[in-house]
PDB file of C-alpha atoms in Angstrom:
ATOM      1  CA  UNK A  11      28.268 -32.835 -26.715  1.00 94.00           C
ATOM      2  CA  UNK A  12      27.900 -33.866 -22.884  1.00 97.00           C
ATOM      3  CA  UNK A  13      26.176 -35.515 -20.527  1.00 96.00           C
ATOM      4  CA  UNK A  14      25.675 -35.797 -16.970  1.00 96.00           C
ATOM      5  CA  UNK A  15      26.605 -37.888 -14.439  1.00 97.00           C
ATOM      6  CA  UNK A  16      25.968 -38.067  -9.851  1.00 96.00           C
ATOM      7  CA  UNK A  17      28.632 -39.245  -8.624  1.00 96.00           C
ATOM      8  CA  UNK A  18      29.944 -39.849  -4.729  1.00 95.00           C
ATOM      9  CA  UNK A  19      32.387 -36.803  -5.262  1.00 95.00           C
ATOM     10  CA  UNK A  20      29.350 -34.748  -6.857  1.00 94.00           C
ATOM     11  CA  UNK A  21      27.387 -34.197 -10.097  1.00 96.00           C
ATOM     12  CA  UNK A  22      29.768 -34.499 -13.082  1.00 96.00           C
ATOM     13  CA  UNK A  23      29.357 -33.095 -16.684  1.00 96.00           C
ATOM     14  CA  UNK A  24      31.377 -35.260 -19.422  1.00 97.00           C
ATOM     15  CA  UNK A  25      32.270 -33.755 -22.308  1.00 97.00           C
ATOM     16  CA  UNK A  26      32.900 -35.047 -25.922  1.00 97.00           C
ATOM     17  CA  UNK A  27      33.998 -34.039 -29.302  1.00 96.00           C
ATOM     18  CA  UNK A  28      35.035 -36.146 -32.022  1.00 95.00           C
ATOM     19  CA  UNK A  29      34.639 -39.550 -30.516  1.00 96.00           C
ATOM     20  CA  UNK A  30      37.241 -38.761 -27.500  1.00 97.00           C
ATOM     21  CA  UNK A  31      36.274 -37.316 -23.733  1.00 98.00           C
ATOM     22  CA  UNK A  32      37.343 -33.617 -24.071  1.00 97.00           C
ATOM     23  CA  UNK A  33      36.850 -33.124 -20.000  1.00 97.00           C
ATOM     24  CA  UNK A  34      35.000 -34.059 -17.232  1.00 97.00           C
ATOM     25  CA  UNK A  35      33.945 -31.066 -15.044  1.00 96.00           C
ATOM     26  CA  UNK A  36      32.707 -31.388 -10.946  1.00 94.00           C
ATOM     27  CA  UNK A  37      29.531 -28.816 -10.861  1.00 90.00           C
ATOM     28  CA  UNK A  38      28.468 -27.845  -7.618  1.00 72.00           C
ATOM     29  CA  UNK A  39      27.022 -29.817  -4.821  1.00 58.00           C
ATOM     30  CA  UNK A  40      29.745 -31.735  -3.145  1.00 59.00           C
ATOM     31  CA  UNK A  41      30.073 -29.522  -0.022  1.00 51.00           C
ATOM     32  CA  UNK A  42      27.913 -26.561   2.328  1.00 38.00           C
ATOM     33  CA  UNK A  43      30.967 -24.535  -0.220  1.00 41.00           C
ATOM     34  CA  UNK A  44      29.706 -25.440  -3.507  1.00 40.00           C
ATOM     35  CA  UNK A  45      27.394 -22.958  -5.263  1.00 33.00           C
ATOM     36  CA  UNK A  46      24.916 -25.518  -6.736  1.00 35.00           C
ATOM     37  CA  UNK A  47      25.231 -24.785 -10.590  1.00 36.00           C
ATOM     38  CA  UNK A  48      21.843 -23.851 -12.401  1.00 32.00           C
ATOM     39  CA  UNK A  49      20.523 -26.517 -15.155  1.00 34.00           C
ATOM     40  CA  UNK A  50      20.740 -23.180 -17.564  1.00 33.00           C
ATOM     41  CA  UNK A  51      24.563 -22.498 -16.415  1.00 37.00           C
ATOM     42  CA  UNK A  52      25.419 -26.297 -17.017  1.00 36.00           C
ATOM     43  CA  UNK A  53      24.281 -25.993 -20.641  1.00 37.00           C
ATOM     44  CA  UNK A  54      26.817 -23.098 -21.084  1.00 38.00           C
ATOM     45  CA  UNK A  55      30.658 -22.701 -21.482  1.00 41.00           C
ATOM     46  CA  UNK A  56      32.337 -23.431 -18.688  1.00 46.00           C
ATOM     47  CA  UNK A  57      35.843 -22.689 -18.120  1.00 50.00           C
ATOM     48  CA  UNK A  58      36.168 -21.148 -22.118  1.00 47.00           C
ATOM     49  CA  UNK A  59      34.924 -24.878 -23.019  1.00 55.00           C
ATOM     50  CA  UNK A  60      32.060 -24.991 -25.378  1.00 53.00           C
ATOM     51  CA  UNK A  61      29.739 -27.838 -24.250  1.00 66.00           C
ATOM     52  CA  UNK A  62      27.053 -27.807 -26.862  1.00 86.00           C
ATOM     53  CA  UNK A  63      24.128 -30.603 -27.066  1.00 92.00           C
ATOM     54  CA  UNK A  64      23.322 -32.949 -24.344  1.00 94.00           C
ATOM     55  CA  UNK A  65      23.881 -36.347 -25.724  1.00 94.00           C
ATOM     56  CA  UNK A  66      23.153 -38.884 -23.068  1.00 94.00           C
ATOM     57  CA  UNK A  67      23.113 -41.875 -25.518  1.00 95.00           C
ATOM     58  CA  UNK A  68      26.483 -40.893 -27.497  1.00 96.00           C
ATOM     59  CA  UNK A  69      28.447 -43.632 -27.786  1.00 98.00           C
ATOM     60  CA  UNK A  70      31.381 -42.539 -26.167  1.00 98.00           C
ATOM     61  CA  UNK A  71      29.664 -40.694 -23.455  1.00 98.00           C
ATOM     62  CA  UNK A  72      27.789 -43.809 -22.202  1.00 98.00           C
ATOM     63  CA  UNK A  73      31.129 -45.526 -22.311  1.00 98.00           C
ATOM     64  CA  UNK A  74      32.802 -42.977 -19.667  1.00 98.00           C
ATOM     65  CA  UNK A  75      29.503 -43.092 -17.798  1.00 98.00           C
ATOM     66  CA  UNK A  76      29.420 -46.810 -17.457  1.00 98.00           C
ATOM     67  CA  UNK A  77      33.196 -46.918 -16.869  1.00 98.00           C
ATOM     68  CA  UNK A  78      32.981 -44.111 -14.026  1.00 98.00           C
ATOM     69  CA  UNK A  79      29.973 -46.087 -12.213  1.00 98.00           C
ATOM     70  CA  UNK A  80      32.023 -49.096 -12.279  1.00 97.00           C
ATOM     71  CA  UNK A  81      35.043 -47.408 -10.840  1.00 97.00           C
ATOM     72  CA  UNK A  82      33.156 -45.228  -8.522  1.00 97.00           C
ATOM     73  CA  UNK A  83      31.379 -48.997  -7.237  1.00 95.00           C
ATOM     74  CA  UNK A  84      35.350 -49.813  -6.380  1.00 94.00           C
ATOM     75  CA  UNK A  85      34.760 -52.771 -10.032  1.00 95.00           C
ATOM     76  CA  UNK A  86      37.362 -50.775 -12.111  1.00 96.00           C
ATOM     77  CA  UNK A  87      41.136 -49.911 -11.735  1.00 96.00           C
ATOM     78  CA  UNK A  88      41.504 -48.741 -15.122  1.00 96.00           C
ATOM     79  CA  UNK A  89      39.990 -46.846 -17.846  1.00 97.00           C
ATOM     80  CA  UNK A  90      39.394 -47.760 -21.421  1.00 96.00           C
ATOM     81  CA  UNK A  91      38.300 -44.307 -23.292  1.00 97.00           C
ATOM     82  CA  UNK A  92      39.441 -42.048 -25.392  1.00 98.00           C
ATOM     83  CA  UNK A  93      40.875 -39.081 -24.407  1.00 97.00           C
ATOM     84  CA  UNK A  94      41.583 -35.958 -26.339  1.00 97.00           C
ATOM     85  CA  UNK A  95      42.905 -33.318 -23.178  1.00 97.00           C
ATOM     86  CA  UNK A  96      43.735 -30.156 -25.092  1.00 96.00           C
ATOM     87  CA  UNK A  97      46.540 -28.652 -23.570  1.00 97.00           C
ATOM     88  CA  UNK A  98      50.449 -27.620 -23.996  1.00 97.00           C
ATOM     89  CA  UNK A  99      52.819 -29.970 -25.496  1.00 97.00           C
ATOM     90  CA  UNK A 100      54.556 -29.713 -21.849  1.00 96.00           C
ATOM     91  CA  UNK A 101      50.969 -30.371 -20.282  1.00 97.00           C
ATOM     92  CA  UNK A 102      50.411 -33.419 -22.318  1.00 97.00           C
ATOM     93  CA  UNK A 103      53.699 -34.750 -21.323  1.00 97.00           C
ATOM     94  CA  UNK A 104      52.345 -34.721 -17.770  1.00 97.00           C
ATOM     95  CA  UNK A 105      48.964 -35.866 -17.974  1.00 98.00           C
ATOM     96  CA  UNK A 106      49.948 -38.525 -20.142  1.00 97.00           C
ATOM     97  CA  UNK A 107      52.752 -39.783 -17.130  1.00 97.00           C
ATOM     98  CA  UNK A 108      49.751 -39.181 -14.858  1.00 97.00           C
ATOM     99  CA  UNK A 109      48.572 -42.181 -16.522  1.00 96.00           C
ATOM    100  CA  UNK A 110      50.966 -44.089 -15.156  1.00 96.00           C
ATOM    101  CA  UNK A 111      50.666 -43.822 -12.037  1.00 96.00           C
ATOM    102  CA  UNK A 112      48.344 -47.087 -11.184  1.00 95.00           C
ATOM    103  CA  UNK A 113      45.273 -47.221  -9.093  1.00 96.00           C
ATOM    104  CA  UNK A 114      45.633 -46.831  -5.270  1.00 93.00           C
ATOM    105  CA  UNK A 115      49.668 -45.610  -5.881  1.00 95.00           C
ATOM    106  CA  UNK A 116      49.952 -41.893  -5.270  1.00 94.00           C
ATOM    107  CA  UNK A 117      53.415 -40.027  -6.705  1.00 94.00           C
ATOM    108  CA  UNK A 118      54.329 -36.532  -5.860  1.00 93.00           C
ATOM    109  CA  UNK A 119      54.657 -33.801  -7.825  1.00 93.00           C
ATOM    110  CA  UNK A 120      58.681 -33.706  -7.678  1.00 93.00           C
ATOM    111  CA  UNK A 121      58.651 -37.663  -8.904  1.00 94.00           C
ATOM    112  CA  UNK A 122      56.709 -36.673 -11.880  1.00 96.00           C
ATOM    113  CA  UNK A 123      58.896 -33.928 -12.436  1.00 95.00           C
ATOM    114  CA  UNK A 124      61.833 -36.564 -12.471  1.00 94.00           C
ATOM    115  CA  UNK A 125      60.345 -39.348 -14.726  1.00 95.00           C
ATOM    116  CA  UNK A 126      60.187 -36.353 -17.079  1.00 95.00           C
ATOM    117  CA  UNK A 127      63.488 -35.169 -16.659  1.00 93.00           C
ATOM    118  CA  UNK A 128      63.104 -32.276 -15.393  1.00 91.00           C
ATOM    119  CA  UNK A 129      65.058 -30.655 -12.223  1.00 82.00           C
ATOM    120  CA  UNK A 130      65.160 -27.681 -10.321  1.00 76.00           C
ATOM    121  CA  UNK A 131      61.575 -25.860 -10.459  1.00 82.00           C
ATOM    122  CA  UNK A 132      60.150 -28.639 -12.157  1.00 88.00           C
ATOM    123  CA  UNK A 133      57.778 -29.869  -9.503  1.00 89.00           C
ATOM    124  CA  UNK A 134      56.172 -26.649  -9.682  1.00 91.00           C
ATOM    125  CA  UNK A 135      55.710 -27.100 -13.163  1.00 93.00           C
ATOM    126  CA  UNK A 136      54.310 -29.940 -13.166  1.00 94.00           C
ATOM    127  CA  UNK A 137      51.967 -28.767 -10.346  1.00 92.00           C
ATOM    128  CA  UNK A 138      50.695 -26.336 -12.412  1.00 93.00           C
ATOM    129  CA  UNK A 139      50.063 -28.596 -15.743  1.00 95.00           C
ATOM    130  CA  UNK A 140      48.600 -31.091 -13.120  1.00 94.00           C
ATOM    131  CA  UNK A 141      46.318 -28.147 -12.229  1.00 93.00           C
ATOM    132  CA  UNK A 142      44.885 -27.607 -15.619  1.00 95.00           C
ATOM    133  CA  UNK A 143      43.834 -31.429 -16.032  1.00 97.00           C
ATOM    134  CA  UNK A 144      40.701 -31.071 -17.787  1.00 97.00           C
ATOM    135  CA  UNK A 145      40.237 -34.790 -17.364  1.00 98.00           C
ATOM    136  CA  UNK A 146      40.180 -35.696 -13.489  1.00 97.00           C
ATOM    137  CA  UNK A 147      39.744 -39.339 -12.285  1.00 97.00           C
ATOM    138  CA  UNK A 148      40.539 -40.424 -16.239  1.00 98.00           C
ATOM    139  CA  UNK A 149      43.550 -39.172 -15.944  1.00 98.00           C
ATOM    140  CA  UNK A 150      44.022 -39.465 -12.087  1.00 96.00           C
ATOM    141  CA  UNK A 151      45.712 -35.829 -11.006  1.00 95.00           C
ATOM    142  CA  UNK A 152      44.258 -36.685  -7.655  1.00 95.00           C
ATOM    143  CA  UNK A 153      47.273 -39.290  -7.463  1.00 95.00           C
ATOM    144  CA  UNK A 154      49.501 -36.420  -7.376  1.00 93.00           C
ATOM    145  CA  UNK A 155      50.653 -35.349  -3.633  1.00 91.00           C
ATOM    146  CA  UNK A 156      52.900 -33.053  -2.135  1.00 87.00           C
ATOM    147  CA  UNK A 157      56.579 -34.640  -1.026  1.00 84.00           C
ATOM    148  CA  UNK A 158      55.737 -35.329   2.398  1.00 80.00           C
ATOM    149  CA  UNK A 159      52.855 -37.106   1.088  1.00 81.00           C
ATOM    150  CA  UNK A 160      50.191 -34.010   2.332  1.00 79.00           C
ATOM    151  CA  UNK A 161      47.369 -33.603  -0.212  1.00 84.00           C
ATOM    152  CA  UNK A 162      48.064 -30.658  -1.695  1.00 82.00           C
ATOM    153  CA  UNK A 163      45.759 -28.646  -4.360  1.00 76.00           C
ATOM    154  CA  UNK A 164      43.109 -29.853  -6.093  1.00 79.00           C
ATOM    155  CA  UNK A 165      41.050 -28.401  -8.999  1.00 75.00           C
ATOM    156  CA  UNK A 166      37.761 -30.395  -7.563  1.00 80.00           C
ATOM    157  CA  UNK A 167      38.794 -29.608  -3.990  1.00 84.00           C
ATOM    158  CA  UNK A 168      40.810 -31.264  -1.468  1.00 89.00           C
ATOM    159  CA  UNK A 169      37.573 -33.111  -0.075  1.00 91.00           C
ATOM    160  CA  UNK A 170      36.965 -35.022  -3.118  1.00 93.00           C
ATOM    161  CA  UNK A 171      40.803 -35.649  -3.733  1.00 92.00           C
ATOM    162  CA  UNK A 172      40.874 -37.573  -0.232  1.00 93.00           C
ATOM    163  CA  UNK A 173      37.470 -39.226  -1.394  1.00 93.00           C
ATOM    164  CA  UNK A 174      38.879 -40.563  -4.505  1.00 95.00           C
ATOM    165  CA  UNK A 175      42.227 -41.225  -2.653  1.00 94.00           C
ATOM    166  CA  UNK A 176      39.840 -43.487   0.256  1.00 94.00           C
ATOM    167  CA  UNK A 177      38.101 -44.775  -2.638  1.00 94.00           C
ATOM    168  CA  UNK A 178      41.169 -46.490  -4.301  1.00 94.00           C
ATOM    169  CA  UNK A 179      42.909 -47.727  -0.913  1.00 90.00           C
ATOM    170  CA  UNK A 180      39.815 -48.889   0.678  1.00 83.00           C
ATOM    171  CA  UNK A 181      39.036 -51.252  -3.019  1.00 70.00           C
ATOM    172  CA  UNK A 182      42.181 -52.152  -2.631  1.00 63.00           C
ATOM    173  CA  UNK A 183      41.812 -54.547   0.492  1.00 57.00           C
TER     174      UNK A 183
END
């Protein structure tokens, strides 16, 4: 089930399956880049992900709805959903340190690669399980920056990584 959402970084599709957010998908719209996504194409797989019914008033769906407007209106830091990111054991480990890393704080991709013990080629690693988030904002990739600090690669788009990153700093004072 899913349901949609406009957002300041774009129209988002949430996605749910037993009682946990499966993803949360940016459809087009953002920039003059974008191919606007058709209201047929929206109620098909996207990314191999079945979507199946709309559900607007699912439980769990209003939550993250509610809970996005509220951090999107710079009144949340945190989220309180379930998540159920299907991934590689490796690309849980990641997402779930994402997690950690709190609202407004960025960490790069090699200091993620360290909290997990990993050395050597490991921020690349981890750049590439960041990559395959299929939760963004929930489980903040966009937190994740190069070493110098640059804003490297971003699923949604570097323009609505620096949004979210504004977003966060400017709440923040």
């Amino acid at each position: 089930m899913w349901t949609l959402m406009d957002s300041p970084v774009g129209e988002l599709r949430i996605v749910a399956r037993n009682g946990a957010i499966t993803a949360i998908d940016f459809l087009g719209g953002f920039s003059e880049h974008d191919v606007e996504q058709s209201s047929t194409a929206v109620a098909t797989a996207r990314a191999g992900r079945p979507t199946g019914e709309r559900a607007d008033a699912e439980p769990v769906l209003r939550a993250a709805v509610e809970q996005l407007t509220a951090y999107f209106a710079g009144d949340r830091t945190e989220f309180d959903l379930p998540v159920a990111p299907e991934g590689t054991p490796f690309q849980q480990r990641v997402w779930n340190e994402l997690q950690t890393i709190g609202y407004g704080q960025s960490a790069s991709y090699g200091e993620i690669a360290g909290r997990l013990g990993m050395t050597g080629h490991g921020a690349r690693a981890v750049g590439l399980a960041n990559g395959r988030n299929p939760i963004p904002i929930v489980i903040p990739c966009h937190r994740v920056v190069g070493a110098d600090g640059s804003l490297t690669g971003y699923a949604g788009g570097i323009e609505r990584k620096q949004l979210l990153l504004d977003l966060e700093a400017d709440s923040l004072f």
